[in-house]
XYZ file of C-alpha atoms in Angstrom:
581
model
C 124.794 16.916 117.910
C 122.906 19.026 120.443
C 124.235 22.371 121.190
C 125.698 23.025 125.114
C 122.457 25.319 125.839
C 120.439 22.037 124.940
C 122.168 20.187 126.867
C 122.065 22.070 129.896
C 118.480 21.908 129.528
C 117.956 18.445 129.249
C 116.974 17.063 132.438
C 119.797 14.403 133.678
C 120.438 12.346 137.231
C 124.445 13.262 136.563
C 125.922 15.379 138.367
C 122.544 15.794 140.349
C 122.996 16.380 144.318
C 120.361 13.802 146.578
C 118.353 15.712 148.810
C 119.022 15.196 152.800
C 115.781 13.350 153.699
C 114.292 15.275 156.201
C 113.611 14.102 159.891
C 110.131 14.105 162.003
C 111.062 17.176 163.763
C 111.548 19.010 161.091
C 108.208 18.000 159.430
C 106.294 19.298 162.516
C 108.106 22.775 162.434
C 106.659 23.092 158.646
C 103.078 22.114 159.688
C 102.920 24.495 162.321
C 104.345 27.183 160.057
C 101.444 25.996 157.220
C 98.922 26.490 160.633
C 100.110 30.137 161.107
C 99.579 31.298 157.435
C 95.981 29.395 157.399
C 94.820 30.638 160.570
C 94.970 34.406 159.145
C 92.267 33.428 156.455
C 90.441 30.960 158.689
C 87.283 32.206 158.892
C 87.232 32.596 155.330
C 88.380 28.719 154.598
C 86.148 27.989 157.174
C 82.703 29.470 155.165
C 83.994 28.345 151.934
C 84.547 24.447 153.754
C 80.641 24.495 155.468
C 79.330 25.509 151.739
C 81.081 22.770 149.930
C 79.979 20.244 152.254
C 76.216 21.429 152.607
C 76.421 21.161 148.589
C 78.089 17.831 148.436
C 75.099 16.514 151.037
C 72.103 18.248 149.034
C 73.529 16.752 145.868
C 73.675 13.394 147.725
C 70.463 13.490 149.050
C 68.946 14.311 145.636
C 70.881 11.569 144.073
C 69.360 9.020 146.730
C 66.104 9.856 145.715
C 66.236 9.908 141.773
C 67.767 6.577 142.245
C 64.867 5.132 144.601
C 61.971 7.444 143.581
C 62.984 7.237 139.761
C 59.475 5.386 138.172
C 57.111 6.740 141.126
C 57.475 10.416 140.119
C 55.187 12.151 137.459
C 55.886 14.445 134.803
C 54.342 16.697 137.291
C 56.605 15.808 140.067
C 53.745 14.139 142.270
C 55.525 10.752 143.319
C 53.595 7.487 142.150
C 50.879 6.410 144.744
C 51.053 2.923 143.287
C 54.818 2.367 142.615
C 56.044 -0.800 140.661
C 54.850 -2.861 138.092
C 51.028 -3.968 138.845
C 50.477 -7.224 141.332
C 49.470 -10.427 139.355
C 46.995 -12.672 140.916
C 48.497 -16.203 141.896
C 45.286 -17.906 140.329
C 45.818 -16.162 137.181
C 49.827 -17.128 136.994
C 48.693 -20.343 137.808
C 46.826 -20.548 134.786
C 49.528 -19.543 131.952
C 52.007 -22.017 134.043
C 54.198 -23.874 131.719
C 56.833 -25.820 133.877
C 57.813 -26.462 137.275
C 61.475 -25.199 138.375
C 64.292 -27.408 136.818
C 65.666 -29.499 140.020
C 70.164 -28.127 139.319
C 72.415 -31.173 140.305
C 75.301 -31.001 142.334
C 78.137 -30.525 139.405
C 77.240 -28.988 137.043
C 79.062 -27.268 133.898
C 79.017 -23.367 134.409
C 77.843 -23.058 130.931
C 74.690 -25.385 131.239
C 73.620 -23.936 134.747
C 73.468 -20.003 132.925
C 71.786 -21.719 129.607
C 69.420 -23.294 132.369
C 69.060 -20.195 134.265
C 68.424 -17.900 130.966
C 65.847 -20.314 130.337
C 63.948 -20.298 133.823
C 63.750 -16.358 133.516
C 62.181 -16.425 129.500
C 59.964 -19.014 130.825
C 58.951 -16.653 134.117
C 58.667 -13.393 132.189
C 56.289 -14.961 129.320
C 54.246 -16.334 132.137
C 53.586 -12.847 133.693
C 53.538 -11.362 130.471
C 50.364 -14.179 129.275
C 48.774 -13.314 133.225
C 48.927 -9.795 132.548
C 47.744 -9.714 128.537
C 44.764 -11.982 129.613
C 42.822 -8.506 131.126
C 42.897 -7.265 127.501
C 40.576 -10.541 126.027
C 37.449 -8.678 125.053
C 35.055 -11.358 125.117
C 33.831 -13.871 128.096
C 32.321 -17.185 127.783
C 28.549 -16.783 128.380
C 25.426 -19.708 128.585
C 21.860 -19.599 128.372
C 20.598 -18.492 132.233
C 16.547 -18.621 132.927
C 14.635 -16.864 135.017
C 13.617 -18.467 138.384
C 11.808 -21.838 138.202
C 12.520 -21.885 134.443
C 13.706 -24.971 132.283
C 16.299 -23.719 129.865
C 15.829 -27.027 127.817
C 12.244 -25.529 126.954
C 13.281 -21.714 125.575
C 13.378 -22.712 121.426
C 15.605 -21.528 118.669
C 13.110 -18.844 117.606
C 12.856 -16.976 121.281
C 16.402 -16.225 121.524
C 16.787 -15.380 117.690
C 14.061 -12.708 118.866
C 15.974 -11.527 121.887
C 19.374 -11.568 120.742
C 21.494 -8.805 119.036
C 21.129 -8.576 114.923
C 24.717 -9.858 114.183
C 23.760 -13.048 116.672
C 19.778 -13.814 115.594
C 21.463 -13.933 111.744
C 23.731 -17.181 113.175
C 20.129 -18.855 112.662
C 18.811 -20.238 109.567
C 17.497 -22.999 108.415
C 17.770 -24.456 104.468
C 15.290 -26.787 103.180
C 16.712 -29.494 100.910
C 14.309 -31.731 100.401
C 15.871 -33.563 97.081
C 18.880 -35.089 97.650
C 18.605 -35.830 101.357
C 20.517 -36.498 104.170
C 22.982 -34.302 104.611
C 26.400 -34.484 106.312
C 28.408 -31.101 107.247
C 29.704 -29.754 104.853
C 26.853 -29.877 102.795
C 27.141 -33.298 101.011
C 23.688 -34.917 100.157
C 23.280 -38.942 100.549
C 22.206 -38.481 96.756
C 25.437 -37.114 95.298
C 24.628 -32.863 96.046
C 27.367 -31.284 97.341
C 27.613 -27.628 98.556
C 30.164 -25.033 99.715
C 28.625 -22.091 101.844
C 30.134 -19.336 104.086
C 27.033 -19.663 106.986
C 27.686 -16.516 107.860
C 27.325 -14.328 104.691
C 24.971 -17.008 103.408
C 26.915 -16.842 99.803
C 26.968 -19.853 97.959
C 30.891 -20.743 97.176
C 29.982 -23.718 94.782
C 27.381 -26.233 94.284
C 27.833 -29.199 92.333
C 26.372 -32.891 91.981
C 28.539 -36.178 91.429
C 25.892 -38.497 90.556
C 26.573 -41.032 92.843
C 26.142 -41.725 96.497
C 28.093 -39.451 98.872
C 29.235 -41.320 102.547
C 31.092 -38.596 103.979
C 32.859 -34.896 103.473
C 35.530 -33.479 105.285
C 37.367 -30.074 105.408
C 40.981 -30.030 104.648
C 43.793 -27.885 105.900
C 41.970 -24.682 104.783
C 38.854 -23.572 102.961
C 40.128 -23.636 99.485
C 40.013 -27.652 99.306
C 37.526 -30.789 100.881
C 37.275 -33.785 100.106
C 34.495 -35.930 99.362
C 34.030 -40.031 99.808
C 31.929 -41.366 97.649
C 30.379 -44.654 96.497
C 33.366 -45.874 94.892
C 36.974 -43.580 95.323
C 37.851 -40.492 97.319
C 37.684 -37.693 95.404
C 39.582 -33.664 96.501
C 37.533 -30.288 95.208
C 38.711 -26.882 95.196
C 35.899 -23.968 96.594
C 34.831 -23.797 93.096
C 33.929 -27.200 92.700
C 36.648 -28.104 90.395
C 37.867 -32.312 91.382
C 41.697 -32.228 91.514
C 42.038 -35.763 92.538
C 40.775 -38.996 92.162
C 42.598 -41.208 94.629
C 41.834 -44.948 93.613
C 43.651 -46.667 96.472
C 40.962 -44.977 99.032
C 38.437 -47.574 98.030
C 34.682 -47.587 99.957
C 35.509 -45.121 102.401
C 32.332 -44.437 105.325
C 34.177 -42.101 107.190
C 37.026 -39.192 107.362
C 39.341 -37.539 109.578
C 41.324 -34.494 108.913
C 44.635 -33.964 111.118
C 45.486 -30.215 110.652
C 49.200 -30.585 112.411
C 50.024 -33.326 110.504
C 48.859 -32.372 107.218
C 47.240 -36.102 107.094
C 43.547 -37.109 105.942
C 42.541 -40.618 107.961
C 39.936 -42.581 106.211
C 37.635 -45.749 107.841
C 36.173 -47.692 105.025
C 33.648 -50.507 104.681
C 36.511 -53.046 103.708
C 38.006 -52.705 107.319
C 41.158 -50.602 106.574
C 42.212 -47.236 108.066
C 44.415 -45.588 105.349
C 46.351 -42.023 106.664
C 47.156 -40.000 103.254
C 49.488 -37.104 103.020
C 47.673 -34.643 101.635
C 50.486 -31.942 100.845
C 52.773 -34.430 98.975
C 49.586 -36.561 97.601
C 51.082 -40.197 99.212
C 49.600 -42.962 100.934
C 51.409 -42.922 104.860
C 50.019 -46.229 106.270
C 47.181 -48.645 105.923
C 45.898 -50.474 108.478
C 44.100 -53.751 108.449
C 42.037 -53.367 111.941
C 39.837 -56.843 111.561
C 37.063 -55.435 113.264
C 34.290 -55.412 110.234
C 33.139 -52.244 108.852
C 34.514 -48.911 109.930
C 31.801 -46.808 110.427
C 31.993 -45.137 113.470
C 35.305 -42.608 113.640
C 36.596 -39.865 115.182
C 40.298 -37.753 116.451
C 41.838 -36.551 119.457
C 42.885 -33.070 118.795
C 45.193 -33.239 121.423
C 47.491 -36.053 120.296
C 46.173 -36.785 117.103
C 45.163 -40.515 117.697
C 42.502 -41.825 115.437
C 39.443 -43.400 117.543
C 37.630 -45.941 116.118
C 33.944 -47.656 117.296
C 33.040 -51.181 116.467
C 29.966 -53.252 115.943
C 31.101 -55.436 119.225
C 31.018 -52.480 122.146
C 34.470 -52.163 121.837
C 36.568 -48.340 120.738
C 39.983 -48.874 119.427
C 42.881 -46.017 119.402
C 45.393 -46.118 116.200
C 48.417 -44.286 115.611
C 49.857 -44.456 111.774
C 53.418 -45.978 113.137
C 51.891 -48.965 114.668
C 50.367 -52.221 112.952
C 48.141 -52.890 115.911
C 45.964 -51.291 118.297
C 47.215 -49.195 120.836
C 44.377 -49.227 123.369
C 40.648 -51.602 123.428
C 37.998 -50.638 125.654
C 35.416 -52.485 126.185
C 32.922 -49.509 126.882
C 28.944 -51.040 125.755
C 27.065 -54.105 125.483
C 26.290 -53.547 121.796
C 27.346 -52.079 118.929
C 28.755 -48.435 119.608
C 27.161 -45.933 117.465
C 29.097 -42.474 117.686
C 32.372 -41.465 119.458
C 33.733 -38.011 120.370
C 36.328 -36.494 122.301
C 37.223 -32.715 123.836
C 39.763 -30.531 122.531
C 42.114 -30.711 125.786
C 42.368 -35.021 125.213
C 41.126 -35.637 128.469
C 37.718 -37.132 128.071
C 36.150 -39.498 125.551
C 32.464 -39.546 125.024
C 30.368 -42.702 123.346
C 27.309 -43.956 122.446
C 25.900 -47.507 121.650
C 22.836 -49.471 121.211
C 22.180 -50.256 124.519
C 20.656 -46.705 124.527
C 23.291 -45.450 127.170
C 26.051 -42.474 126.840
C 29.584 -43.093 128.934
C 32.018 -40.511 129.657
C 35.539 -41.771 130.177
C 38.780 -40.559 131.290
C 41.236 -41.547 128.498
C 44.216 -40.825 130.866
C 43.255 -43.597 132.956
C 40.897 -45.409 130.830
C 37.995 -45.568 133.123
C 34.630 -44.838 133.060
C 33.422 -41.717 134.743
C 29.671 -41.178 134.238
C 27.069 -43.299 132.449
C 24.110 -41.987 131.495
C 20.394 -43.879 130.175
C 19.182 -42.077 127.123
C 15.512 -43.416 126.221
C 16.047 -43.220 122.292
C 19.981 -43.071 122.232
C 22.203 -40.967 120.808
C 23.050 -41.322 116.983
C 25.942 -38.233 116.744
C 27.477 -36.893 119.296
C 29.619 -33.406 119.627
C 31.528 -31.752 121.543
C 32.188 -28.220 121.561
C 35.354 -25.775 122.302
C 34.039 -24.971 125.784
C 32.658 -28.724 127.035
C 29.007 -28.675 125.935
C 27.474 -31.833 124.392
C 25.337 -32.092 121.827
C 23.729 -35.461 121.044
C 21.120 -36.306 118.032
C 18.137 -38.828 119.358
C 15.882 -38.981 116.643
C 15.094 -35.700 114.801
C 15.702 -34.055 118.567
C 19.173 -32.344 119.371
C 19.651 -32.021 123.421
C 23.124 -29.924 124.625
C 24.014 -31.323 128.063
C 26.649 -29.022 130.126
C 29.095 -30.714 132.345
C 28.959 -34.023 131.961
C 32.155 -35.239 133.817
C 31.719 -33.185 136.521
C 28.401 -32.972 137.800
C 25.858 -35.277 137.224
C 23.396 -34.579 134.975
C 19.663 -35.003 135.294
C 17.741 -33.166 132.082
C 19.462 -31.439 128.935
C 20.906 -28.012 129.143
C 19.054 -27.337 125.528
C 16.624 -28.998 123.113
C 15.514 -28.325 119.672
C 13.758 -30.545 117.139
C 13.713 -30.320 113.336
C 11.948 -31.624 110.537
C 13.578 -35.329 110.103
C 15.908 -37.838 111.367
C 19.976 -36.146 112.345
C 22.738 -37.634 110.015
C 25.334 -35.218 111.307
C 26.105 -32.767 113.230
C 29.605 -30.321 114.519
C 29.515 -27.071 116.716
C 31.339 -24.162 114.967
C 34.566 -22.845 116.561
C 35.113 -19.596 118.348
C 30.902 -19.608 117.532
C 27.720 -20.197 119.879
C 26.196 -21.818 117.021
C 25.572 -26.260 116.500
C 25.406 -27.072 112.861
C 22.927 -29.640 112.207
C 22.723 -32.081 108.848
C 19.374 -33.773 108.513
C 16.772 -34.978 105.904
C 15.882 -31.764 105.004
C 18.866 -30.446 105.291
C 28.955 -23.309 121.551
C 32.912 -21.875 120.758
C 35.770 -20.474 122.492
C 35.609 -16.502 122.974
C 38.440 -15.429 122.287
C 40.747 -17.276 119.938
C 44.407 -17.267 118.645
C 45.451 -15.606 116.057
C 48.772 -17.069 115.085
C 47.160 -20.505 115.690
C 43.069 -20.325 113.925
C 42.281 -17.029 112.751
C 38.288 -16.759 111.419
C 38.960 -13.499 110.283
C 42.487 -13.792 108.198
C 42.964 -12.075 104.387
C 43.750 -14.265 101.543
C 47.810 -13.437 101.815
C 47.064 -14.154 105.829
C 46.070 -17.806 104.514
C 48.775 -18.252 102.127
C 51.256 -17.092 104.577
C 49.411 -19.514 107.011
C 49.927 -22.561 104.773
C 53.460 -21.944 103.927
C 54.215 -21.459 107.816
C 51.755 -24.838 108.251
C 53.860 -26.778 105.663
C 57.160 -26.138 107.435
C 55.791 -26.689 111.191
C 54.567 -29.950 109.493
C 54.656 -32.616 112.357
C 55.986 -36.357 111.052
C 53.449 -38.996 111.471
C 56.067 -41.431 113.491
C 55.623 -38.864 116.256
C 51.878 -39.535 116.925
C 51.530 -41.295 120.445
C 49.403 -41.948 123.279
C 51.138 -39.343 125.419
C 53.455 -36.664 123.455
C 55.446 -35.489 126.594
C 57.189 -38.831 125.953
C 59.194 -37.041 122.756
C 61.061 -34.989 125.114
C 62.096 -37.742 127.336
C 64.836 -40.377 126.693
C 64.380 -43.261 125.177
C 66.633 -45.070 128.120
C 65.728 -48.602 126.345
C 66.820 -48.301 122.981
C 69.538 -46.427 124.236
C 71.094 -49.304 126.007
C 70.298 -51.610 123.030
C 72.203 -49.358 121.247
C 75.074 -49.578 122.789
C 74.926 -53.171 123.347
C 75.003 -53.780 119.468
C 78.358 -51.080 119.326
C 79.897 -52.860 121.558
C 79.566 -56.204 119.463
C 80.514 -54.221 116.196
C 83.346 -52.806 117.605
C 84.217 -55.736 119.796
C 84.882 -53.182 122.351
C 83.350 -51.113 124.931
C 84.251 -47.311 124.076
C 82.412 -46.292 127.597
C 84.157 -48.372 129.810
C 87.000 -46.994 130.450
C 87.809 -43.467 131.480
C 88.853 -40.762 129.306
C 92.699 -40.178 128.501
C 93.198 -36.695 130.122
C 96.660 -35.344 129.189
C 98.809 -33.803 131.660
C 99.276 -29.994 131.299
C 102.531 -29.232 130.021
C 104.788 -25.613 129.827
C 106.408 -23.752 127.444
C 103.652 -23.777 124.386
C 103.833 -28.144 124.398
C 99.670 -27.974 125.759
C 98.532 -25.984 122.464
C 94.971 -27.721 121.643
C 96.681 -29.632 118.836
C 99.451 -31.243 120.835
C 96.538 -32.075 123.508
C 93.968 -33.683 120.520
C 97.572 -35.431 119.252
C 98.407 -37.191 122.995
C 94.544 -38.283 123.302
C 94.310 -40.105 119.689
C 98.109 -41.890 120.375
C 96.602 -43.626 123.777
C 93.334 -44.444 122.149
C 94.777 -45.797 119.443
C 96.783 -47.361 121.676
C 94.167 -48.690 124.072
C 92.134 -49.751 120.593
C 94.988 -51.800 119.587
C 95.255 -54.120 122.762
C 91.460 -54.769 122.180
C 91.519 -55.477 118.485
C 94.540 -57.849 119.132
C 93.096 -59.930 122.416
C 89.916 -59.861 119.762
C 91.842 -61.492 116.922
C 93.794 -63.840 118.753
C 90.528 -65.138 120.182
C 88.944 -65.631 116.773
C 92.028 -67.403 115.609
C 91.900 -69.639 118.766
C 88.409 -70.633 118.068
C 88.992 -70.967 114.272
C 91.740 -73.388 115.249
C 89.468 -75.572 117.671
C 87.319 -75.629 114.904
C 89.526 -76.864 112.622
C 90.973 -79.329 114.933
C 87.657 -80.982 115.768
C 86.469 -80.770 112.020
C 90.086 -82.380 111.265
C 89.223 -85.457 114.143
C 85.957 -85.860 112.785
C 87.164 -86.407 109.436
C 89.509 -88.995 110.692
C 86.874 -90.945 112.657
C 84.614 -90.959 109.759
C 87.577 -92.950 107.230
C 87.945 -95.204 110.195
C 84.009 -96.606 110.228
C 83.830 -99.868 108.643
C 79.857 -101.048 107.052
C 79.205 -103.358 110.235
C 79.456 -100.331 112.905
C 76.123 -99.483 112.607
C 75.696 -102.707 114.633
C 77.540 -102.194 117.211
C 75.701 -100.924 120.413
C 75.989 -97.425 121.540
């Protein structure tokens, strides 16, 4: 128990007297007393006022301009002359564009219009970020410009070798392989020689002969493997020359295709089938009967990855792997066409035929843009990363510039060798044409994460792992591949058409149940799920039941009439058939 001084000293209402509240007349008597006692230190509350207010202001003042002035001041204290982030051209923005502004609907769920918003900002901010970042690309795309009044198309090979820088002029050599001529890039020799060579260092990687007729060679997804067709099978090398497959379903194949997305080597062969073979698992994806004769003329559009085949009637075909048919026939010469290219960005298609002329088409539309009269024809055509053309008349090679465009009038560059052109591919991110004959312009600035000339061994292993998993399906390959992020509206509907007869009901028909909110704990996320799955169950049941009882009343009309038929038919004597009808 607490002792009487404690409990004096605790603090209790009992026994407590209330105050008298006090009335307005006496609170103005104590305010004018509290006046007299200020006013004898008034001019010393006064000062003391004035100098806590002139500090509050300065502080104020200074606060105002650390929060405005924060990024244009110097470590010196000089304020920025150009304050904020850097202006961005509206051409340049233009250019790294990826998407036009998402159109919001009326209702929409709070959730999807921030996901939607997030996602409008990312996009923005990578745009500027690309705009800005393109200032620091070291390298510009240059051509060959003359002097006044002179003809590009007549400087030669040797008087720019002579002009150029060391690390350029050493881009040009020529090898001399007289014995086992023509050749096709790689190096692969009509006559069974085939050769690996880094044209830069000018190191031989392997050399090796097959001893039989070679028809084509073909780079796969990396340096480290090719693979060769020859007279009889298709056949897959290491660098060092070392076969690693013999593949005898890929019978007499002329030409090859490599599809570096899709991890898929198209062949063309002499038998008229276009085979597609998965070269990281080692299976056969599709082959395609085309009916068209031999398959000789062949080439891919980078930007969608459909196969483009020319035929000995002046027609091109375009083939995808998931279809049986053709997807596209153009009609483009009067004879037989004799090479086929297209440009990186899928927009134009170049050919060549017999009829000595060269069309440029837009494959968008399908129509022809420019047609141009060649006086020998062109054999091979080319296309590089930055639009030039290079076309093989002969034993001359003429690079045209701008051919959709502009029309154009004489080549842009000529050069002749030694004997008729079998083949011929401009190198990427180089100003350099590679040229296969008898005798045996790129992209500045490239992307690393995408083609990198320059990567380590572990760089290319890490490549191919990252290759392997980004591995695109080859049901995806279309005419237009904005279509896979569309819906399918069509097969939607047919879809549901075929759930509704499975179910024999239409789940979408009818409104959802929504339960009504109850107190007390009885609208717990349980009891709600429970109240939902009793009416649907209940709704289901109605259905299933009108269902069944209109089954049964068919089965019983069936019966019936299957009952009266029977009847009829023990009724029929032998001399009905006589009787007329």
């Amino acid at each position: 128990m607490a002792s009487p001084g404690e409990a004096a000293v605790c603090d209790t209402h009992v026994g407590k007297k209330k105050k008298p509240t006090s009335r307005y007349w006496e609170e103005t008597q104590k305010d004018g007393e509290n006046e007299k006692k200020v006013g004898k230190d008034g001019e010393q509350t006064g000062q003391s006022l004035e100098k806590k207010t002139r500090q509050k202001q300065k502080a104020k003042k200074r606060k105002q301009e650390e929060d405005q002035g924060d990024g244009n001041k110097l470590i010196s204290g000089k304020s920025d002359p150009f304050p904020g982030p850097a202006p961005i051209p509206e051409d340049r923005l233009q250019k790294f564009k990826r998407r036009d502004t998402t159109k919001k609907p009326r209702r929409q769920h709070y959730k999807l219009k921030d996901m939607i918003a997030r996602s409008e900002e990312a996009s923005e901010m990578a745009q500027k970020q690309a705009a800005r970042f393109d200032l620091l690309l070291p390298e510009d795309a240059g051509f060959l410009e003359g002097d006044e009044d002179e003809d590009t198309c007549t400087i030669s090979q040797e008087d720019i070798a002579e002009v150029v820088d060391i690390t350029s002029a050493t881009k040009y050599f020529d090898l001399k392989l007289s014995q086992f001529g023509p050749y096709r890039l790689l190096l692969g020799g009509r006559r069974g020689h085939v050769a690996c060579i880094d044209w830069q260092s000018k190191q031989l990687m392997c050399e090796i002969n097959v001893m039989e007729s070679i028809n084509d060679v073909k780079w796969l997804h990396s340096e480290a493997m090719y693979a060769v067709a020859q007279k009889k099978w298709l056949h897959i090398y290491d660098s060092n020359g070392i076969e690693l497959h013999c593949i005898r379903k890929f019978n007499d194949v002329l030409r090859m295709q490599f599809l570096p997305y899709h991890f898929l080597l198209a062949t063309a062969s002499a038998t008229s089938f276009l085979q597609y073979l998965d070269v990281s698992v080692g299976k056969e994806v599709a082959a395609i009967c085309t009916k068209t004769g031999r398959l000789d003329v062949m080439c891919q559009n980078p930007h969608n990855a459909i196969i483009h085949l020319g035929h000995s009637n002046g027609t091109v075909t375009l083939w995808a792997p998931n279809q049986k048919e053709a997807l596209v026939k153009m009609l483009c010469h009067q004879g037989a066409v004799r090479s086929v290219t297209v440009d990186k960005t899928g927009t134009y298609m170049v050919t060549s035929g017999m009829d000595k002329k060269l069309k440029v088409y837009d494959i968008r539309a399908f129509k022809p843009l420019k047609s141009y009269f060649l006086p020998a024809g062109a054999s091979c055509l080319s296309l590089s990363q930055r639009g030039l053309l290079s076309a093989a008349t002969g034993d001359i090679v003429q690079v045209y510039r701008d051919v959709w465009n502009t029309p154009v009038s004489k080549p842009y560059m000529t050069h002749r060798v030694q004997r008729t052109i079998w083949g011929m591919n401009f190198c990427p991110f180089e100003d350099v044409l590679g040229v296969g004959h008898g005798e045996g312009a790129g992209e500045p600035n490239f992307d690393g994460l995408d083609a990198n000339p320059y990567r380590s061994a572990k760089q290319r292993q890490e490549w191919e792992v990252k290759a392997l998993l980004e591995k695109i399906q080859p049901e995806l390959i279309s005419l237009d591949p904005t279509e896979l992020g569309q819906v399918d509206r069509a097969t939607y509907e047919q879809r549901h058409q075929d759930r509704v007869q499975a179910l024999g009901f239409d789940p979408l028909a009818k409104e959802k149940f929504i339960p009504k909110y109850k107190k007390k704990g009885r609208s717990s996320t349980g009891s709600v799920e429970r109240r939902k799955r009793q009416v649907a169950h209940e709704d289901q049941r109605d259905v299933i039941r009108k269902t069944a009882e209109d089954k049964m009343k068919i089965e019983k009309e069936r019966k019936k009439r299957e009952k009266k038929e029977a009847v009829l038919s023990s009724q029929r004597s032998a001399l009905d058939r006589f009787k007329k009808q």
